[in-house]
Amino acid sequence: MDAPVTVLSVFGTRPEAIKMAPLVKRLEQTPGIRSLVCVTAQHRQMLDSVLARFAIHPDYDLDLMRQGQTLTTITVGVLEGMEKVLTDCTPDLVLVHGDTSTSTAAALAAFYQQIPVGHVEAGLRSFDRYSPFPEEMNRLLTSRMAELHFAPTVRARDNLLREGICQGVHVVGNTVIDALQQMVHESYRFHSGELATLPLSQGRWIVMTAHRRENLGEHLQAICRGVLRLVEAHPDVHLVYPVHPNPAVRAVAEAVLGGHERVHLIAPVEVEDMHNLIKRCYMVMTDSGGLQEEAPALGKPIVVLRTETERPEVVEAGMALLAGVQEDDVASAGERLLTDAALYHRMAHAINPYGDGHSSEQIAQIILEWSRARRDMA
Ligand code: UD1
Ligand code: UDP
């Protein structure tokens, strides 16, 4: 019998963890695969909360997060840390996810040791190298280094083909749908005490998140002012905003939105609470990538608090309004969803473009086939 193929999954931030977790669980159960996990801990508490929910016990933990970390310090830390990990466990394949500093630096570390890289959620493009920053460049660089590309949609695959990346590209949907299906239940009870006490059955609830690096400062202030106008104009509207722990985010959120009786600024919530919160809300306003996939899958319209998106499928499918980052634009997009019942209904009933929740299974099978083909050629 052939030796198993050793797959090292590397991730470090909350969104990577949420989308890699169902895949790691699937790899663990797949005969013929030996699954190892390395976390960089680019995020700490937000990462650990996901690891705990999915009962993932990393084989390696680089423990990198520092207050005030920079793109350089994260990248250098991942490169140095991964060099030792890769030398120690010599995987056949390194899996990275998406577009963070962790994923690009981990792919580069693997490339330096000539270890093949598989890229999960490959092929997303905003076509603006500075927005989202630095994620668009991270994606481009990781695509160049990867041998296996797991694209969530046909459009993402086509982006890769246009860049001349034609080998090893597979359309598999998004693993976030796999995660959502395990999490959302009608009778769900929130773990977070703060969420459990919110009167979610009264009025209309907006779930907001905003943290993007290119929005920090003036844009985030304008976004918050636009959202506050909606709450002030509609007495039945409540806002719940789990605020990213980055001090630059927290300071603005508290300064602009703090103190209003229908605004609830809360600490980040664990993933299961978050998915069920989205399921129970009226709509989502966000600059997050992951929420642009989750909200449509849960039938919730989204206002995207950005000037571009690498997920145009959601806008084209009629599930999202791309509002931009100016106060008036944010307020008017939100206003449309609060006042135009026909628009709301249409947006809430469009079809999610990210698959049926079997992405992890497909990726595991593709890895096995790839490994067999490599061994046959050796
Ligand atoms: C990172 C990713 C971004 C992703 C986001 C998800 C990069 C360049 N950016 O950005 O693509 O959308 O994660 O949230 O990789 N912090 C904590 N505890 C935590 C996590 C963060 O205190 O568990 C604070 C720390 O002060 C940290 C700061 O947040 O220094 C920023 O974290 P960092 O990973 O550098 O950037 P994000 O904006 O989170
Ligand atoms: N999320 C969470 N708790 C929160 C806020 C967000 O579990 O308090 C989840 C959210 O459901 C999604 C992911 O975190 O799965 C998105 O992460 P984030 O917005 O940090 O990053 P992005 O998707 O923008 O890269």
GROMACS .gro file of N, CA and C in nm, residues 44-155:
model
  336
   44ARG      N    1  -0.473   3.596   1.744
   44ARG     CA    2  -0.463   3.503   1.857
   44ARG      C    3  -0.603   3.465   1.907
   45GLN      N    4  -0.671   3.558   1.981
   45GLN     CA    5  -0.799   3.518   2.040
   45GLN      C    6  -0.899   3.479   1.932
   46MET      N    7  -0.901   3.555   1.823
   46MET     CA    8  -1.002   3.528   1.718
   46MET      C    9  -0.974   3.395   1.650
   47LEU      N   10  -0.847   3.357   1.643
   47LEU     CA   11  -0.811   3.227   1.585
   47LEU      C   12  -0.846   3.114   1.683
   48ASP      N   13  -0.807   3.133   1.809
   48ASP     CA   14  -0.827   3.027   1.908
   48ASP      C   15  -0.974   2.993   1.924
   49SER      N   16  -1.058   3.095   1.912
   49SER     CA   17  -1.202   3.070   1.926
   49SER      C   18  -1.252   2.975   1.815
   50VAL      N   19  -1.197   2.989   1.694
   50VAL     CA   20  -1.238   2.900   1.585
   50VAL      C   21  -1.179   2.759   1.605
   51LEU      N   22  -1.052   2.755   1.647
   51LEU     CA   23  -0.989   2.624   1.671
   51LEU      C   24  -1.070   2.545   1.776
   52ALA      N   25  -1.113   2.618   1.880
   52ALA     CA   26  -1.189   2.549   1.987
   52ALA      C   27  -1.322   2.498   1.932
   53ARG      N   28  -1.391   2.579   1.855
   53ARG     CA   29  -1.523   2.538   1.804
   53ARG      C   30  -1.515   2.412   1.717
   54PHE      N   31  -1.407   2.402   1.639
   54PHE     CA   32  -1.395   2.288   1.548
   54PHE      C   33  -1.306   2.176   1.606
   55ALA      N   34  -1.263   2.192   1.730
   55ALA     CA   35  -1.175   2.092   1.794
   55ALA      C   36  -1.054   2.060   1.706
   56ILE      N   37  -0.986   2.167   1.664
   56ILE     CA   38  -0.862   2.149   1.587
   56ILE      C   39  -0.744   2.176   1.681
   57HIS      N   40  -0.653   2.079   1.687
   57HIS     CA   41  -0.537   2.090   1.776
   57HIS      C   42  -0.412   2.098   1.687
   58PRO      N   43  -0.362   2.220   1.665
   58PRO     CA   44  -0.252   2.236   1.568
   58PRO      C   45  -0.127   2.156   1.608
   59ASP      N   46  -0.059   2.106   1.506
   59ASP     CA   47   0.069   2.037   1.530
   59ASP      C   48   0.180   2.140   1.552
   60TYR      N   49   0.164   2.258   1.493
   60TYR     CA   50   0.263   2.366   1.508
   60TYR      C   51   0.189   2.497   1.533
   61ASP      N   52   0.245   2.581   1.619
   61ASP     CA   53   0.184   2.712   1.647
   61ASP      C   54   0.296   2.815   1.655
   62LEU      N   55   0.303   2.904   1.557
   62LEU     CA   56   0.413   3.002   1.553
   62LEU      C   57   0.390   3.118   1.651
   63ASP      N   58   0.267   3.132   1.701
   63ASP     CA   59   0.235   3.229   1.806
   63ASP      C   60   0.286   3.370   1.773
   64LEU      N   61   0.253   3.418   1.654
   64LEU     CA   62   0.313   3.543   1.605
   64LEU      C   63   0.248   3.673   1.653
   65MET      N   64   0.118   3.672   1.686
   65MET     CA   65   0.049   3.801   1.701
   65MET      C   66   0.112   3.894   1.805
   66ARG      N   67   0.129   4.018   1.764
   66ARG     CA   68   0.175   4.124   1.854
   66ARG      C   69   0.085   4.244   1.833
   67GLN      N   70   0.063   4.323   1.939
   67GLN     CA   71  -0.008   4.449   1.921
   67GLN      C   72   0.076   4.537   1.829
   68GLY      N   73   0.012   4.605   1.736
   68GLY     CA   74   0.084   4.697   1.648
   68GLY      C   75   0.171   4.626   1.545
   69GLN      N   76   0.142   4.500   1.518
   69GLN     CA   77   0.222   4.428   1.417
   69GLN      C   78   0.204   4.496   1.281
   70THR      N   79   0.308   4.482   1.198
   70THR     CA   80   0.302   4.542   1.065
   70THR      C   81   0.304   4.431   0.960
   71LEU      N   82   0.278   4.470   0.836
   71LEU     CA   83   0.281   4.370   0.729
   71LEU      C   84   0.419   4.304   0.725
   72THR      N   85   0.522   4.383   0.748
   72THR     CA   86   0.658   4.330   0.743
   72THR      C   87   0.683   4.232   0.858
   73THR      N   88   0.645   4.271   0.978
   73THR     CA   89   0.676   4.181   1.090
   73THR      C   90   0.601   4.049   1.076
   74ILE      N   91   0.478   4.054   1.029
   74ILE     CA   92   0.403   3.928   1.012
   74ILE      C   93   0.473   3.843   0.905
   75THR      N   94   0.506   3.906   0.793
   75THR     CA   95   0.563   3.830   0.681
   75THR      C   96   0.695   3.766   0.720
   76VAL      N   97   0.781   3.845   0.787
   76VAL     CA   98   0.911   3.791   0.828
   76VAL      C   99   0.891   3.677   0.929
   77GLY      N  100   0.800   3.695   1.021
   77GLY     CA  101   0.774   3.592   1.122
   77GLY      C  102   0.725   3.463   1.060
   78VAL      N  103   0.637   3.475   0.961
   78VAL     CA  104   0.584   3.353   0.896
   78VAL      C  105   0.696   3.285   0.818
   79LEU      N  106   0.774   3.363   0.745
   79LEU     CA  107   0.882   3.302   0.665
   79LEU      C  108   0.981   3.226   0.754
   80GLU      N  109   1.022   3.292   0.862
   80GLU     CA  110   1.121   3.227   0.951
   80GLU      C  111   1.061   3.106   1.021
   81GLY      N  112   0.940   3.124   1.070
   81GLY     CA  113   0.877   3.013   1.143
   81GLY      C  114   0.849   2.895   1.052
   82MET      N  115   0.800   2.922   0.933
   82MET     CA  116   0.765   2.813   0.841
   82MET      C  117   0.887   2.736   0.793
   83GLU      N  118   1.001   2.805   0.785
   83GLU     CA  119   1.122   2.736   0.740
   83GLU      C  120   1.149   2.616   0.832
   84LYS      N  121   1.138   2.639   0.962
   84LYS     CA  122   1.165   2.532   1.059
   84LYS      C  123   1.057   2.424   1.052
   85VAL      N  124   0.931   2.467   1.042
   85VAL     CA  125   0.820   2.370   1.040
   85VAL      C  126   0.833   2.279   0.918
   86LEU      N  127   0.860   2.338   0.804
   86LEU     CA  128   0.866   2.259   0.680
   86LEU      C  129   0.985   2.162   0.683
   87THR      N  130   1.094   2.206   0.742
   87THR     CA  131   1.210   2.117   0.754
   87THR      C  132   1.177   2.001   0.847
   88ASP      N  133   1.099   2.031   0.948
   88ASP     CA  134   1.064   1.927   1.045
   88ASP      C  135   0.966   1.823   0.988
   89CYS      N  136   0.863   1.869   0.917
   89CYS     CA  137   0.757   1.771   0.881
   89CYS      C  138   0.756   1.734   0.733
   90THR      N  139   0.837   1.798   0.652
   90THR     CA  140   0.852   1.769   0.507
   90THR      C  141   0.721   1.723   0.440
   91PRO      N  142   0.621   1.809   0.436
   91PRO     CA  143   0.493   1.768   0.375
   91PRO      C  144   0.504   1.749   0.224
   92ASP      N  145   0.409   1.672   0.168
   92ASP     CA  146   0.401   1.658   0.022
   92ASP      C  147   0.331   1.778  -0.040
   93LEU      N  148   0.244   1.842   0.042
   93LEU     CA  149   0.166   1.955  -0.009
   93LEU      C  150   0.139   2.051   0.107
   94VAL      N  151   0.152   2.181   0.079
   94VAL     CA  152   0.112   2.284   0.177
   94VAL      C  153  -0.013   2.351   0.126
   95LEU      N  154  -0.116   2.356   0.211
   95LEU     CA  155  -0.240   2.425   0.173
   95LEU      C  156  -0.246   2.560   0.242
   96VAL      N  157  -0.272   2.664   0.164
   96VAL     CA  158  -0.294   2.797   0.221
   96VAL      C  159  -0.429   2.848   0.173
   97HIS      N  160  -0.478   2.952   0.240
   97HIS     CA  161  -0.612   3.001   0.208
   97HIS      C  162  -0.614   3.150   0.177
   98GLY      N  163  -0.674   3.186   0.067
   98GLY     CA  164  -0.712   3.326   0.044
   98GLY      C  165  -0.596   3.422   0.025
   99ASP      N  166  -0.593   3.528   0.105
   99ASP     CA  167  -0.516   3.647   0.067
   99ASP      C  168  -0.451   3.719   0.182
  100THR      N  169  -0.427   3.651   0.292
  100THR     CA  170  -0.366   3.721   0.407
  100THR      C  171  -0.213   3.719   0.396
  101SER      N  172  -0.149   3.792   0.486
  101SER     CA  173  -0.003   3.786   0.493
  101SER      C  174   0.041   3.645   0.527
  102THR      N  175  -0.031   3.581   0.616
  102THR     CA  176   0.002   3.441   0.649
  102THR      C  177   0.004   3.355   0.524
  103SER      N  178  -0.099   3.364   0.441
  103SER     CA  179  -0.108   3.267   0.330
  103SER      C  180   0.002   3.292   0.227
  104THR      N  181   0.030   3.417   0.195
  104THR     CA  182   0.131   3.443   0.092
  104THR      C  183   0.272   3.409   0.144
  105ALA      N  184   0.299   3.445   0.268
  105ALA     CA  185   0.433   3.416   0.323
  105ALA      C  186   0.451   3.265   0.341
  106ALA      N  187   0.347   3.194   0.380
  106ALA     CA  188   0.358   3.049   0.396
  106ALA      C  189   0.380   2.982   0.260
  107ALA      N  190   0.312   3.033   0.158
  107ALA     CA  191   0.332   2.977   0.023
  107ALA      C  192   0.477   3.002  -0.022
  108LEU      N  193   0.529   3.121   0.008
  108LEU     CA  194   0.667   3.153  -0.031
  108LEU      C  195   0.766   3.062   0.043
  109ALA      N  196   0.740   3.041   0.171
  109ALA     CA  197   0.828   2.952   0.249
  109ALA      C  198   0.829   2.812   0.188
  110ALA      N  199   0.712   2.764   0.146
  110ALA     CA  200   0.704   2.630   0.084
  110ALA      C  201   0.777   2.630  -0.049
  111PHE      N  202   0.758   2.737  -0.125
  111PHE     CA  203   0.824   2.746  -0.256
  111PHE      C  204   0.977   2.741  -0.239
  112TYR      N  205   1.027   2.808  -0.136
  112TYR     CA  206   1.172   2.808  -0.114
  112TYR      C  207   1.225   2.667  -0.088
  113GLN      N  208   1.138   2.579  -0.036
  113GLN     CA  209   1.183   2.441  -0.015
  113GLN      C  210   1.129   2.349  -0.124
  114GLN      N  211   1.079   2.407  -0.231
  114GLN     CA  212   1.027   2.333  -0.347
  114GLN      C  213   0.918   2.233  -0.307
  115ILE      N  214   0.834   2.276  -0.215
  115ILE     CA  215   0.720   2.195  -0.174
  115ILE      C  216   0.596   2.251  -0.244
  116PRO      N  217   0.519   2.167  -0.312
  116PRO     CA  218   0.401   2.217  -0.384
  116PRO      C  219   0.300   2.283  -0.290
  117VAL      N  220   0.233   2.384  -0.346
  117VAL     CA  221   0.134   2.461  -0.268
  117VAL      C  222  -0.004   2.444  -0.333
  118GLY      N  223  -0.104   2.422  -0.249
  118GLY     CA  224  -0.244   2.425  -0.294
  118GLY      C  225  -0.309   2.550  -0.237
  119HIS      N  226  -0.381   2.623  -0.322
  119HIS     CA  227  -0.440   2.751  -0.280
  119HIS      C  228  -0.592   2.736  -0.275
  120VAL      N  229  -0.646   2.747  -0.155
  120VAL     CA  230  -0.790   2.736  -0.135
  120VAL      C  231  -0.851   2.877  -0.146
  121GLU      N  232  -0.963   2.889  -0.217
  121GLU     CA  233  -1.026   3.018  -0.249
  121GLU      C  234  -0.934   3.097  -0.343
  122ALA      N  235  -0.897   3.030  -0.452
  122ALA     CA  236  -0.807   3.091  -0.551
  122ALA      C  237  -0.885   3.168  -0.657
  123GLY      N  238  -0.820   3.267  -0.715
  123GLY     CA  239  -0.875   3.333  -0.835
  123GLY      C  240  -0.961   3.455  -0.810
  124LEU      N  241  -0.977   3.497  -0.684
  124LEU     CA  242  -1.055   3.619  -0.660
  124LEU      C  243  -0.971   3.739  -0.701
  125ARG      N  244  -1.032   3.834  -0.766
  125ARG     CA  245  -0.959   3.954  -0.810
  125ARG      C  246  -1.049   4.077  -0.800
  126SER      N  247  -0.993   4.186  -0.745
  126SER     CA  248  -1.064   4.314  -0.750
  126SER      C  249  -1.011   4.399  -0.865
  127PHE      N  250  -0.894   4.361  -0.919
  127PHE     CA  251  -0.826   4.434  -1.027
  127PHE      C  252  -0.779   4.572  -0.983
  128ASP      N  253  -0.763   4.592  -0.851
  128ASP     CA  254  -0.703   4.716  -0.800
  128ASP      C  255  -0.597   4.674  -0.697
  129ARG      N  256  -0.472   4.691  -0.731
  129ARG     CA  257  -0.366   4.635  -0.646
  129ARG      C  258  -0.361   4.698  -0.507
  130TYR      N  259  -0.424   4.815  -0.490
  130TYR     CA  260  -0.423   4.879  -0.358
  130TYR      C  261  -0.556   4.865  -0.283
  131SER      N  262  -0.650   4.787  -0.338
  131SER     CA  263  -0.778   4.772  -0.269
  131SER      C  264  -0.843   4.640  -0.306
  132PRO      N  265  -0.863   4.546  -0.217
  132PRO     CA  266  -0.821   4.557  -0.077
  132PRO      C  267  -0.669   4.544  -0.065
  133PHE      N  268  -0.615   4.618   0.031
  133PHE     CA  269  -0.469   4.625   0.051
  133PHE      C  270  -0.430   4.557   0.181
  134PRO      N  271  -0.334   4.466   0.178
  134PRO     CA  272  -0.254   4.421   0.064
  134PRO      C  273  -0.309   4.296  -0.002
  135GLU      N  274  -0.436   4.265   0.023
  135GLU     CA  275  -0.489   4.133  -0.014
  135GLU      C  276  -0.486   4.106  -0.164
  136GLU      N  277  -0.513   4.209  -0.247
  136GLU     CA  278  -0.516   4.182  -0.392
  136GLU      C  279  -0.378   4.135  -0.440
  137MET      N  280  -0.273   4.200  -0.392
  137MET     CA  281  -0.139   4.157  -0.432
  137MET      C  282  -0.106   4.019  -0.373
  138ASN      N  283  -0.150   3.996  -0.250
  138ASN     CA  284  -0.127   3.864  -0.190
  138ASN      C  285  -0.187   3.753  -0.276
  139ARG      N  286  -0.305   3.777  -0.328
  139ARG     CA  287  -0.370   3.673  -0.411
  139ARG      C  288  -0.292   3.648  -0.539
  140LEU      N  289  -0.250   3.759  -0.601
  140LEU     CA  290  -0.176   3.746  -0.727
  140LEU      C  291  -0.048   3.666  -0.705
  141LEU      N  292   0.023   3.700  -0.597
  141LEU     CA  293   0.151   3.633  -0.570
  141LEU      C  294   0.129   3.486  -0.538
  142THR      N  295   0.027   3.457  -0.457
  142THR     CA  296   0.003   3.317  -0.419
  142THR      C  297  -0.035   3.235  -0.541
  143SER      N  298  -0.114   3.292  -0.631
  143SER     CA  299  -0.151   3.218  -0.752
  143SER      C  300  -0.027   3.180  -0.833
  144ARG      N  301   0.071   3.269  -0.836
  144ARG     CA  302   0.194   3.240  -0.912
  144ARG      C  303   0.269   3.122  -0.851
  145MET      N  304   0.261   3.109  -0.719
  145MET     CA  305   0.340   3.006  -0.651
  145MET      C  306   0.269   2.872  -0.644
  146ALA      N  307   0.136   2.872  -0.651
  146ALA     CA  308   0.060   2.748  -0.626
  146ALA      C  309   0.061   2.654  -0.746
  147GLU      N  310   0.048   2.524  -0.716
  147GLU     CA  311   0.032   2.423  -0.823
  147GLU      C  312  -0.112   2.375  -0.833
  148LEU      N  313  -0.182   2.379  -0.720
  148LEU     CA  314  -0.324   2.343  -0.720
  148LEU      C  315  -0.403   2.468  -0.681
  149HIS      N  316  -0.508   2.496  -0.758
  149HIS     CA  317  -0.586   2.618  -0.735
  149HIS      C  318  -0.732   2.576  -0.716
  150PHE      N  319  -0.785   2.597  -0.596
  150PHE     CA  320  -0.924   2.559  -0.569
  150PHE      C  321  -1.009   2.686  -0.579
  151ALA      N  322  -1.067   2.706  -0.697
  151ALA     CA  323  -1.144   2.828  -0.724
  151ALA      C  324  -1.288   2.806  -0.676
  152PRO      N  325  -1.347   2.907  -0.609
  152PRO     CA  326  -1.485   2.888  -0.562
  152PRO      C  327  -1.588   2.895  -0.673
  153THR      N  328  -1.562   2.972  -0.778
  153THR     CA  329  -1.662   2.992  -0.883
  153THR      C  330  -1.595   2.985  -1.021
  154VAL      N  331  -1.678   2.975  -1.123
  154VAL     CA  332  -1.628   2.974  -1.260
  154VAL      C  333  -1.559   3.107  -1.291
  155ARG      N  334  -1.613   3.214  -1.238
  155ARG     CA  335  -1.550   3.345  -1.263
  155ARG      C  336  -1.408   3.349  -1.205
   0.00000   0.00000   0.00000
